[in-house]
Each structure stands twice: as structure tokens, then as C-alpha cells.
PDB file of C-alpha atoms in Angstrom:
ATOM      1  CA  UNK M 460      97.458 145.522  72.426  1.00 41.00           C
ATOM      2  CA  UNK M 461      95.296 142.506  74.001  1.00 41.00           C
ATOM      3  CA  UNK M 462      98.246 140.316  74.093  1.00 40.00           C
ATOM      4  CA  UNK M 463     100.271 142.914  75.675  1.00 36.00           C
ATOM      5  CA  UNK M 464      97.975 143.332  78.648  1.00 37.00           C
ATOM      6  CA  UNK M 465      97.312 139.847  78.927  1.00 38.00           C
ATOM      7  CA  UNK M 466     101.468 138.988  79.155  1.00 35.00           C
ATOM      8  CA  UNK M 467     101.404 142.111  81.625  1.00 40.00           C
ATOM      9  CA  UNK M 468      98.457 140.677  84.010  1.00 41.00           C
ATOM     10  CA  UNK M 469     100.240 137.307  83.342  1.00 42.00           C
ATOM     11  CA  UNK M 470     103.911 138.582  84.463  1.00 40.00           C
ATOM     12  CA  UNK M 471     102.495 140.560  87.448  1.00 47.00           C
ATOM     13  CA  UNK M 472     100.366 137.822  88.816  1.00 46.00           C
ATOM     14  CA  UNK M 473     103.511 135.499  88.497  1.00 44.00           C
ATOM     15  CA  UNK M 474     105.449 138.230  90.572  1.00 44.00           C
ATOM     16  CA  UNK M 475     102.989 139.371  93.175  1.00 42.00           C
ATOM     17  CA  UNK M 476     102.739 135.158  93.821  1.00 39.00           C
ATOM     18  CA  UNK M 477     106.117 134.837  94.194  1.00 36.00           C
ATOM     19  CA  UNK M 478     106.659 138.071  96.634  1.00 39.00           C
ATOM     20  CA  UNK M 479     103.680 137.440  98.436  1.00 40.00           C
ATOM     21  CA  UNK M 480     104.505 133.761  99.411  1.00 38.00           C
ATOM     22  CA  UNK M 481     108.305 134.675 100.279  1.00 35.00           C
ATOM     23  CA  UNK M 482     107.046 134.644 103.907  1.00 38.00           C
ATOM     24  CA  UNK M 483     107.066 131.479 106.028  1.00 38.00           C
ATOM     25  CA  UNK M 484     105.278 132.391 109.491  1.00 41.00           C
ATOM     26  CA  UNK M 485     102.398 133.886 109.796  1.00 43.00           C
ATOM     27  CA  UNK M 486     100.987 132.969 113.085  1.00 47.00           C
ATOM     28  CA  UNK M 487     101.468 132.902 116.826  1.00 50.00           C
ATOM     29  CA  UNK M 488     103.161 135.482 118.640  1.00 55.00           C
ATOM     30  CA  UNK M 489     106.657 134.428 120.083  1.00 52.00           C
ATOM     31  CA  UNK M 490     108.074 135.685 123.710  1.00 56.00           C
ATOM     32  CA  UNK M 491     105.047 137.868 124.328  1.00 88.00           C
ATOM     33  CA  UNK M 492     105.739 139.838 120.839  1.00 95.00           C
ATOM     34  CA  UNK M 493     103.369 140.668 118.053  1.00 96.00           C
ATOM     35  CA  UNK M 494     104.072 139.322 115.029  1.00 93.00           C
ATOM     36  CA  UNK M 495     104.618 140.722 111.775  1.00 91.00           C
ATOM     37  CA  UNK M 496     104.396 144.898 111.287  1.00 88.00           C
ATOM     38  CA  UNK M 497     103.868 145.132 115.207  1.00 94.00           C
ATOM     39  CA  UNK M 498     106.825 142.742 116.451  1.00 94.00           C
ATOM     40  CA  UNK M 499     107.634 145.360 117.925  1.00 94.00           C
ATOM     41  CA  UNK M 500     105.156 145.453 120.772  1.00 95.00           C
ATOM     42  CA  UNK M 501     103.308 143.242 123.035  1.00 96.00           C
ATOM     43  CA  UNK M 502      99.544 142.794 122.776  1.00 97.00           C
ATOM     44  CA  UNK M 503      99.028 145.442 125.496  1.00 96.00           C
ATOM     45  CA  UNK M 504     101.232 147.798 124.009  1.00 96.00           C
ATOM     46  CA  UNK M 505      99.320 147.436 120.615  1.00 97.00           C
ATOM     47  CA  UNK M 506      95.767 147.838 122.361  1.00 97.00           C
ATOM     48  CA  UNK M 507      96.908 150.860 124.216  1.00 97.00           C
ATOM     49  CA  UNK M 508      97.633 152.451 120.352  1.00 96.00           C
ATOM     50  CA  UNK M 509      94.211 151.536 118.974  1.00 97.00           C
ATOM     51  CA  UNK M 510      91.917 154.285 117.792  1.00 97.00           C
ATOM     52  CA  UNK M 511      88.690 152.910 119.448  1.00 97.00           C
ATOM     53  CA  UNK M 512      86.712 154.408 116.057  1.00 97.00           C
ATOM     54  CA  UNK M 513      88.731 151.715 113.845  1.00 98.00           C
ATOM     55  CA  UNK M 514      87.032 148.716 112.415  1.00 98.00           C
ATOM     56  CA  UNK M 515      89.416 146.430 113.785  1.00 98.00           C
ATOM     57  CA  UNK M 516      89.712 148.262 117.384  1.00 98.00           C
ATOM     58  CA  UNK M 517      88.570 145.425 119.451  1.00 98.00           C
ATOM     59  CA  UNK M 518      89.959 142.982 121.653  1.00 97.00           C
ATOM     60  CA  UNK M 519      89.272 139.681 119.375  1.00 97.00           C
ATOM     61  CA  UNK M 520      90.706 141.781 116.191  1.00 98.00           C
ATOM     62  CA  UNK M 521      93.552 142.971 117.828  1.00 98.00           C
ATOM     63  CA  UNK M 522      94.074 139.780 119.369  1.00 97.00           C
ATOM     64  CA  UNK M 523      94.144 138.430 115.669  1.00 97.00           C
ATOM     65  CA  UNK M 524      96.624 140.940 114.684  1.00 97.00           C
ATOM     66  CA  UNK M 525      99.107 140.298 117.339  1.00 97.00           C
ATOM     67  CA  UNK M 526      99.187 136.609 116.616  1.00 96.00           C
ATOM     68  CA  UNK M 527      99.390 136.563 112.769  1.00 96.00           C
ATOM     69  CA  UNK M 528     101.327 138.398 110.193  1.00 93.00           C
ATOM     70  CA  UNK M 529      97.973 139.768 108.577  1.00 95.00           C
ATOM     71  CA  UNK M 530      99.967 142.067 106.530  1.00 89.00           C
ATOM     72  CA  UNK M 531     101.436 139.300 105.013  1.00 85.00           C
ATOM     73  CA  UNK M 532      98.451 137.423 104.881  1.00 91.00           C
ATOM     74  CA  UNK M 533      96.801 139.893 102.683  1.00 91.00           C
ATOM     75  CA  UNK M 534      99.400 140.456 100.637  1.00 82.00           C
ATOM     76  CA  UNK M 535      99.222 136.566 100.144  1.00 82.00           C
ATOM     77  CA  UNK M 536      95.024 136.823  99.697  1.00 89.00           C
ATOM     78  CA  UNK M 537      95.459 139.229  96.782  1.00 86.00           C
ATOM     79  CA  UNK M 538      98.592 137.662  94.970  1.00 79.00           C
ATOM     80  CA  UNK M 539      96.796 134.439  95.063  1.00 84.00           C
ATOM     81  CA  UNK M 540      93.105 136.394  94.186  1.00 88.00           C
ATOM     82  CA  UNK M 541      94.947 138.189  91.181  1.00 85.00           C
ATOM     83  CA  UNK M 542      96.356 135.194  90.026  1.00 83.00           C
ATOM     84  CA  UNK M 543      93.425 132.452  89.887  1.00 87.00           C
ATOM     85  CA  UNK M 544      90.265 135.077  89.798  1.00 88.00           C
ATOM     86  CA  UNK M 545      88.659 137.311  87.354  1.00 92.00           C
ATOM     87  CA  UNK M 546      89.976 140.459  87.457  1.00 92.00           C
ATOM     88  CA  UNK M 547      86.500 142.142  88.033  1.00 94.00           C
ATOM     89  CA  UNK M 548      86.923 144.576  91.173  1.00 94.00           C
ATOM     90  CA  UNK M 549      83.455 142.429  92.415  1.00 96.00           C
ATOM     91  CA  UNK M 550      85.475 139.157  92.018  1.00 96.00           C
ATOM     92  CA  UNK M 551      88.831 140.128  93.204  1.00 95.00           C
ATOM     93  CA  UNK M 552      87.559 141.809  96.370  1.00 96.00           C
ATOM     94  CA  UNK M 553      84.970 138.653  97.588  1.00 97.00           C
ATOM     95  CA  UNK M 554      88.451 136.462  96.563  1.00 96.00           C
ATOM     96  CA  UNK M 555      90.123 138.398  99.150  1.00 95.00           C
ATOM     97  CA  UNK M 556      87.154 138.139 101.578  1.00 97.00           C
ATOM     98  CA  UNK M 557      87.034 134.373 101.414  1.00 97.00           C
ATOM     99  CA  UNK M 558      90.587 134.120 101.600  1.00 96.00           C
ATOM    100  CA  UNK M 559      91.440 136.330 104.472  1.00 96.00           C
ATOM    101  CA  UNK M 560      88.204 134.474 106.285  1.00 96.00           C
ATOM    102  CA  UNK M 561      89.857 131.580 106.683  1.00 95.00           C
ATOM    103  CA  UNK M 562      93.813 132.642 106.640  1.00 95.00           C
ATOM    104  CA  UNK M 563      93.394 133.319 110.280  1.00 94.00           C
ATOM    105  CA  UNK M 564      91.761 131.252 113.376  1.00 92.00           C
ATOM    106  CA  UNK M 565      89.152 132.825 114.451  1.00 95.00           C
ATOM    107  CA  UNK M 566      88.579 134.848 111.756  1.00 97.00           C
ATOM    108  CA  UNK M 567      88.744 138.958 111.658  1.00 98.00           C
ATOM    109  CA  UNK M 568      85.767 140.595 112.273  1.00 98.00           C
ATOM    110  CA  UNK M 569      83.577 141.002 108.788  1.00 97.00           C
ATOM    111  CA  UNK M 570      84.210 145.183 109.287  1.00 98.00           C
ATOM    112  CA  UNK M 571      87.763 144.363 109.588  1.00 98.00           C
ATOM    113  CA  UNK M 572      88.390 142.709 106.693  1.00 98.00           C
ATOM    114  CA  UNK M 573      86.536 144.846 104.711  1.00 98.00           C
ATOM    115  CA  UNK M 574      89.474 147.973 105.803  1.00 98.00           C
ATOM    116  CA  UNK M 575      91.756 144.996 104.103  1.00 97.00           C
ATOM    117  CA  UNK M 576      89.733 144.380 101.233  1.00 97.00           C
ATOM    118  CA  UNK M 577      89.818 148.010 100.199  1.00 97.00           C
ATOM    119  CA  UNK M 578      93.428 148.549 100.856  1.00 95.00           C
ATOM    120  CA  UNK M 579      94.117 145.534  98.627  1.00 92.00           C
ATOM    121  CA  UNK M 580      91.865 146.936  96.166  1.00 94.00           C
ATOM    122  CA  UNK M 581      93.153 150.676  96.099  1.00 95.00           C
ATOM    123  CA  UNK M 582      97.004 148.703  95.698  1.00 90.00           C
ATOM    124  CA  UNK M 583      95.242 146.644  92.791  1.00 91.00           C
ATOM    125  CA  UNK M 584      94.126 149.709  91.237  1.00 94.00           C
ATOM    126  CA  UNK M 585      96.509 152.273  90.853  1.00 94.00           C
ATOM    127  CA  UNK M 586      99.767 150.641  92.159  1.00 90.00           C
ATOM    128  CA  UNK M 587      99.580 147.476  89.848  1.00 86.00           C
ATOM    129  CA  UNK M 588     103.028 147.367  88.375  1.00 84.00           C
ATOM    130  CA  UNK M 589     104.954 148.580  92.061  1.00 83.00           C
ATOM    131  CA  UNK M 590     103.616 146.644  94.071  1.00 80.00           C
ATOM    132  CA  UNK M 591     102.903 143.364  91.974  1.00 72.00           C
ATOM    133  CA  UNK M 592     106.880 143.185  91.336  1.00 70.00           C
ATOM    134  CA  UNK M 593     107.638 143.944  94.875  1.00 74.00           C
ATOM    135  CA  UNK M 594     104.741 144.506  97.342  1.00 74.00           C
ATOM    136  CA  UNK M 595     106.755 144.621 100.105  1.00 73.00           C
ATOM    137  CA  UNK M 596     108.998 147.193  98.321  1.00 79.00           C
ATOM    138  CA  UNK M 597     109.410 151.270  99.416  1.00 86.00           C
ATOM    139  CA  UNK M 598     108.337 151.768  95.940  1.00 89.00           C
ATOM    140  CA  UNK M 599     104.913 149.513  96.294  1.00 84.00           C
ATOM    141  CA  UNK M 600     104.343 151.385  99.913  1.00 86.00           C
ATOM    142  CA  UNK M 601     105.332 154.800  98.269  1.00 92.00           C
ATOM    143  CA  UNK M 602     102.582 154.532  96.094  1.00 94.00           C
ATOM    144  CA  UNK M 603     100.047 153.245  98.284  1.00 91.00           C
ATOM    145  CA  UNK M 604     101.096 156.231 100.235  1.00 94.00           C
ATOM    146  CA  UNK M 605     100.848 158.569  97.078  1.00 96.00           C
ATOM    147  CA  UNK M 606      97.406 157.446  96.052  1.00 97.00           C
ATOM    148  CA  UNK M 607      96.025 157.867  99.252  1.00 97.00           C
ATOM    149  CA  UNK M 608      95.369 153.585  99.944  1.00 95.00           C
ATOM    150  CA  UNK M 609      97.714 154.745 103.231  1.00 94.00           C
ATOM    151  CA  UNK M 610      95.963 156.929 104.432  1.00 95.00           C
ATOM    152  CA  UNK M 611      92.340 155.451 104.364  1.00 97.00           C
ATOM    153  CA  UNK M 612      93.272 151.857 105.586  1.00 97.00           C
ATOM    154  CA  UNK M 613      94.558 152.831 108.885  1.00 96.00           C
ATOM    155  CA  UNK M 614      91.714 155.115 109.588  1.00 97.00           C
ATOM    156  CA  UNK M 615      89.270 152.578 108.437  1.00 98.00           C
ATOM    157  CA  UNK M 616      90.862 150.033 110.725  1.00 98.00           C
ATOM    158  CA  UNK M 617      91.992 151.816 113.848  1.00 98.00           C
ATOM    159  CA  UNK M 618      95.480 149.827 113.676  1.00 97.00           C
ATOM    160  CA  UNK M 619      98.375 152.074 114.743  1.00 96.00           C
ATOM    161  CA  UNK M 620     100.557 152.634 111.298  1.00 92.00           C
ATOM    162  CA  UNK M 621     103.360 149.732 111.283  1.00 84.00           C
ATOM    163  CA  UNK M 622     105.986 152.784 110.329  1.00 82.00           C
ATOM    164  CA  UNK M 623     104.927 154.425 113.267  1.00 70.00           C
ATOM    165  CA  UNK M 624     105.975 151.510 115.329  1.00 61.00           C
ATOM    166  CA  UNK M 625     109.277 152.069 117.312  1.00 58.00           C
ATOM    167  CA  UNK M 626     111.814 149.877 116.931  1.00 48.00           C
ATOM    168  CA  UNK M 627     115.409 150.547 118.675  1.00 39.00           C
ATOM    169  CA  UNK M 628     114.319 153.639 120.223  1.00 36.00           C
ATOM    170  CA  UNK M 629     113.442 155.212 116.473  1.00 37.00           C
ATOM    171  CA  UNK M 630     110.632 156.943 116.981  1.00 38.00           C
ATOM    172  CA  UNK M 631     107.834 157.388 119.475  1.00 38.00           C
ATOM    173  CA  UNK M 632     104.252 155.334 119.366  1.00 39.00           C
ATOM    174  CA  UNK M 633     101.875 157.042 116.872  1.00 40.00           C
ATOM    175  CA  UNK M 634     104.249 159.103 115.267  1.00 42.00           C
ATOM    176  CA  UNK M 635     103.508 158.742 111.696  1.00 42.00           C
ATOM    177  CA  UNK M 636     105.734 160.808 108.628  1.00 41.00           C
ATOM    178  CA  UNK M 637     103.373 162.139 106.291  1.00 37.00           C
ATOM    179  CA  UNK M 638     106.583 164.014 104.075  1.00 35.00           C
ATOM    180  CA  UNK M 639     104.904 161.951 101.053  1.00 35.00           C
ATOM    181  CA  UNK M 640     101.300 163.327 101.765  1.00 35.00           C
ATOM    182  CA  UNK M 641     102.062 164.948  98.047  1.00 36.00           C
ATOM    183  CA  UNK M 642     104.247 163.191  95.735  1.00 34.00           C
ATOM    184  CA  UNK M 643     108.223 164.937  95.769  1.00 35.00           C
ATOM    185  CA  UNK M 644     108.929 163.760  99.817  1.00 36.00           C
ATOM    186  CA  UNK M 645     111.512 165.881 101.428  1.00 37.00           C
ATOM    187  CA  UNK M 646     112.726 166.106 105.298  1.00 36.00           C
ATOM    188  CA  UNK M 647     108.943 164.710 106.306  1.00 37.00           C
ATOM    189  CA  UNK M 648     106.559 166.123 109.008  1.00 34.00           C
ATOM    190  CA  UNK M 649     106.093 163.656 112.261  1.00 36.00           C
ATOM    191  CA  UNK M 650     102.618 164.068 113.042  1.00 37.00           C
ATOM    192  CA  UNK M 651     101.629 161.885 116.846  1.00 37.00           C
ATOM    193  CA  UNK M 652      98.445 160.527 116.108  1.00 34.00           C
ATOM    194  CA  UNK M 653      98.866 157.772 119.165  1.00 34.00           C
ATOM    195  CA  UNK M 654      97.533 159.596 122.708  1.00 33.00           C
ATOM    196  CA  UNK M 655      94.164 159.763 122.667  1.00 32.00           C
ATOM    197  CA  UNK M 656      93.255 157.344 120.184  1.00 36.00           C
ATOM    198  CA  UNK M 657      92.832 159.991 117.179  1.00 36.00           C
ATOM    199  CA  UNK M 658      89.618 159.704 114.634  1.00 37.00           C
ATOM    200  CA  UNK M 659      89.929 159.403 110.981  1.00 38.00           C
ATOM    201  CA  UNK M 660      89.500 162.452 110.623  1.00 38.00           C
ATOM    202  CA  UNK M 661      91.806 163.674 113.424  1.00 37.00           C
ATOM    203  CA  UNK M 662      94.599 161.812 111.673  1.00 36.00           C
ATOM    204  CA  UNK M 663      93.414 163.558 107.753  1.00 38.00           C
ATOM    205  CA  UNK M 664      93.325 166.751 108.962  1.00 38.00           C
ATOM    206  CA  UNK M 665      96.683 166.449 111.434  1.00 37.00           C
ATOM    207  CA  UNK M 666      98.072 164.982 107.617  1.00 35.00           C
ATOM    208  CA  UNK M 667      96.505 167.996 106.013  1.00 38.00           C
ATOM    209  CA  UNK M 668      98.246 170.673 108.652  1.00 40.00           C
ATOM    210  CA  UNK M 669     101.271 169.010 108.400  1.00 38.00           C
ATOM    211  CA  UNK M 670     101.603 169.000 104.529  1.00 38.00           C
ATOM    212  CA  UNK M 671     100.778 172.732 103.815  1.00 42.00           C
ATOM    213  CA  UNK M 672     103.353 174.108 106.071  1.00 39.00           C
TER     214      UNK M 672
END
């Protein structure tokens, strides 16, 4: 059974270093665009969807986020992390600290990262398999969705949800589907969480409504 989960850890590690480094840019914003999940908007149009309660809601953060591909970047922190570090939740999550520290110039804010950290962490934990094939998969963000990693990271860092972000007129700003709030899907409830900025909580209990009806 040892040798089983070692081959597993071994296999997984091997995938989530290969998906995670499938990305060749990860820095400076081209034609006024955002890079990465918000390439879709300019760095004013990103600021004006910040919830001003969210770790990373604040102009040398967001500033961060609109240059780099810090998605990507963390995928890359905990692929790497998983691969070369004990597996210890302690030693995987200060891997991803020192990593993420210096993937980006400045560096995010030490209560930013930490919204990363714990999103890489809650993927690590209960979406191991999914998302260390394919992290960039439905499947992989299915899961995170499922298990609630969703759900905490964007409250925790104020970003607007990259699915929420229109792109060919699909969509409006904030609008985030919360159909998987409970595993099964279906037709999915649009909930705008953009306006005013919406809390944490705003957004949970907007999720909440949305699901039971």
C-alpha cells in the first residue's frame, strides 16, 4: 500500500509539473490588457470590480495582478512545491510562500498571498488527483468549486471571479454561476456580486439564496 501511494504522489507531481509549466508568459500586460484570467479588462476596469474587504484589494496588488498571470504562477508554485517539498501541509504551504514571493516583481502583499496559499492548499487537499492531472481542467475547477476552495479564495482576496469576467459580450462584470454550489450542476443561478464591491459574506449568503431556490 506504501508503494502505491508513493507511485501515486510520484505520477501526480510529474503531471501537475508538466500542466503547470505548459504556460510561457506570465508577465506584463500587453495593449493596456490584463493578463492571464483578467485579459479581459484593463487595469481600471479590474479596480473598479474589487471588493475593497479583499486581501489583495489594493492598488500595488491589483497592479500585480494585471501585469502577471498569477493564476498561472500559482499553479506553477504548487506543482513545483509538490514536487521537490515534503508533503507536510506546514512545508508545502511556506514552499508556496517563498515561491510566489519572488515569482512576481514587486512581490504581492504578505495577506495576499496567503488567499493563494490556502487556495493551493484546499486544491492539494481534496482535489489531488483532478487537478494534479489537469489543473487547468473543468474537472480540477469543478472540484475546487465542489469543496468549497472557490468560494473562500475570492472572498479572501477581493479579486473579481475570472468566470465572471466578460469576454465577447458573455456575461456582465461580477456575475458569478454558482449552479455547482452543491455537487449535480444544472441550468446555474447568476448571482451579480460586482456593484458595490460585495463582502465575503455578501457573496456566501447571495451563493446560499441562490442555491436553495
Amino acid at each position: 500500500m506504501r508503494s502505491f501511494i508513493t507511485v501515486l504522489f510520484a505520477v501526480t507531481a510529474g503531471a501537475l509539473s508538466v500542466g503547470a509549466c505548459s504556460s510561457d508568459e506570465t508577465s506584463g500586460a500587453t495593449g493596456g490588457m490584463c493578463k492571464g484570467s483578467y485579459a479581459a479588462l484593463t487595469q481600471a476596469e479590474l479596480d473598479a470590480q474589487l471588493d475593497p474587504a479583499g486581501n489583495c484589494a489594493n492598488s500595488k496588488d491589483s497592479a500585480i495582478e494585471c501585469s502577471n498571470d498569477v493564476t498561472t504562477l500559482a499553479e506553477e508554485c504548487g506543482a513545483d512545491c509538490f514536487k521537490n517539498e515534503d508533503p507536510a501541509d506546514a512545508k508545502q504551504d511556506a514552499c508556496v510562500k517563498d515561491c510566489l514571493s519572488t515569482s512576481t516583481t514587486p512581490s504581492l502583499s504578505a495577506a495576499c498571498t496567503e488567499c493563494y496559499i490556502a487556495d493551493v492548499g484546499c486544491a492539494r487537499d481534496h482535489c489531488l488527483i483532478k487537478c494534479g492531472t489537469a489543473p487547468t481542467s473543468e474537472a480540477c475547477y469543478q472540484c475546487r468549486v465542489d469543496n468549497g476552495c472557490v468560494a473562500a479564495f475570492f472572498p479572501c482576496s477581493g479579486l473579481p471571479n475570472e468566470r465572471a469576467v466578460p469576454s465577447g459580450g458573455a456575461g456582465a462584470p461580477g456575475d458569478v454561476d454558482v449552479s455547482a454550489a452543491g455537487a449535480g450542476g444544472g441550468g446555474g443561478t447568476v448571482v451579480d456580486v460586482s456593484a458595490a464591491g460585495a463582502s465575503g459574506a455578501a457573496v456566501q449568503a447571495a451563493t446560499a439564496g441562490a442555491a436553495a431556490s
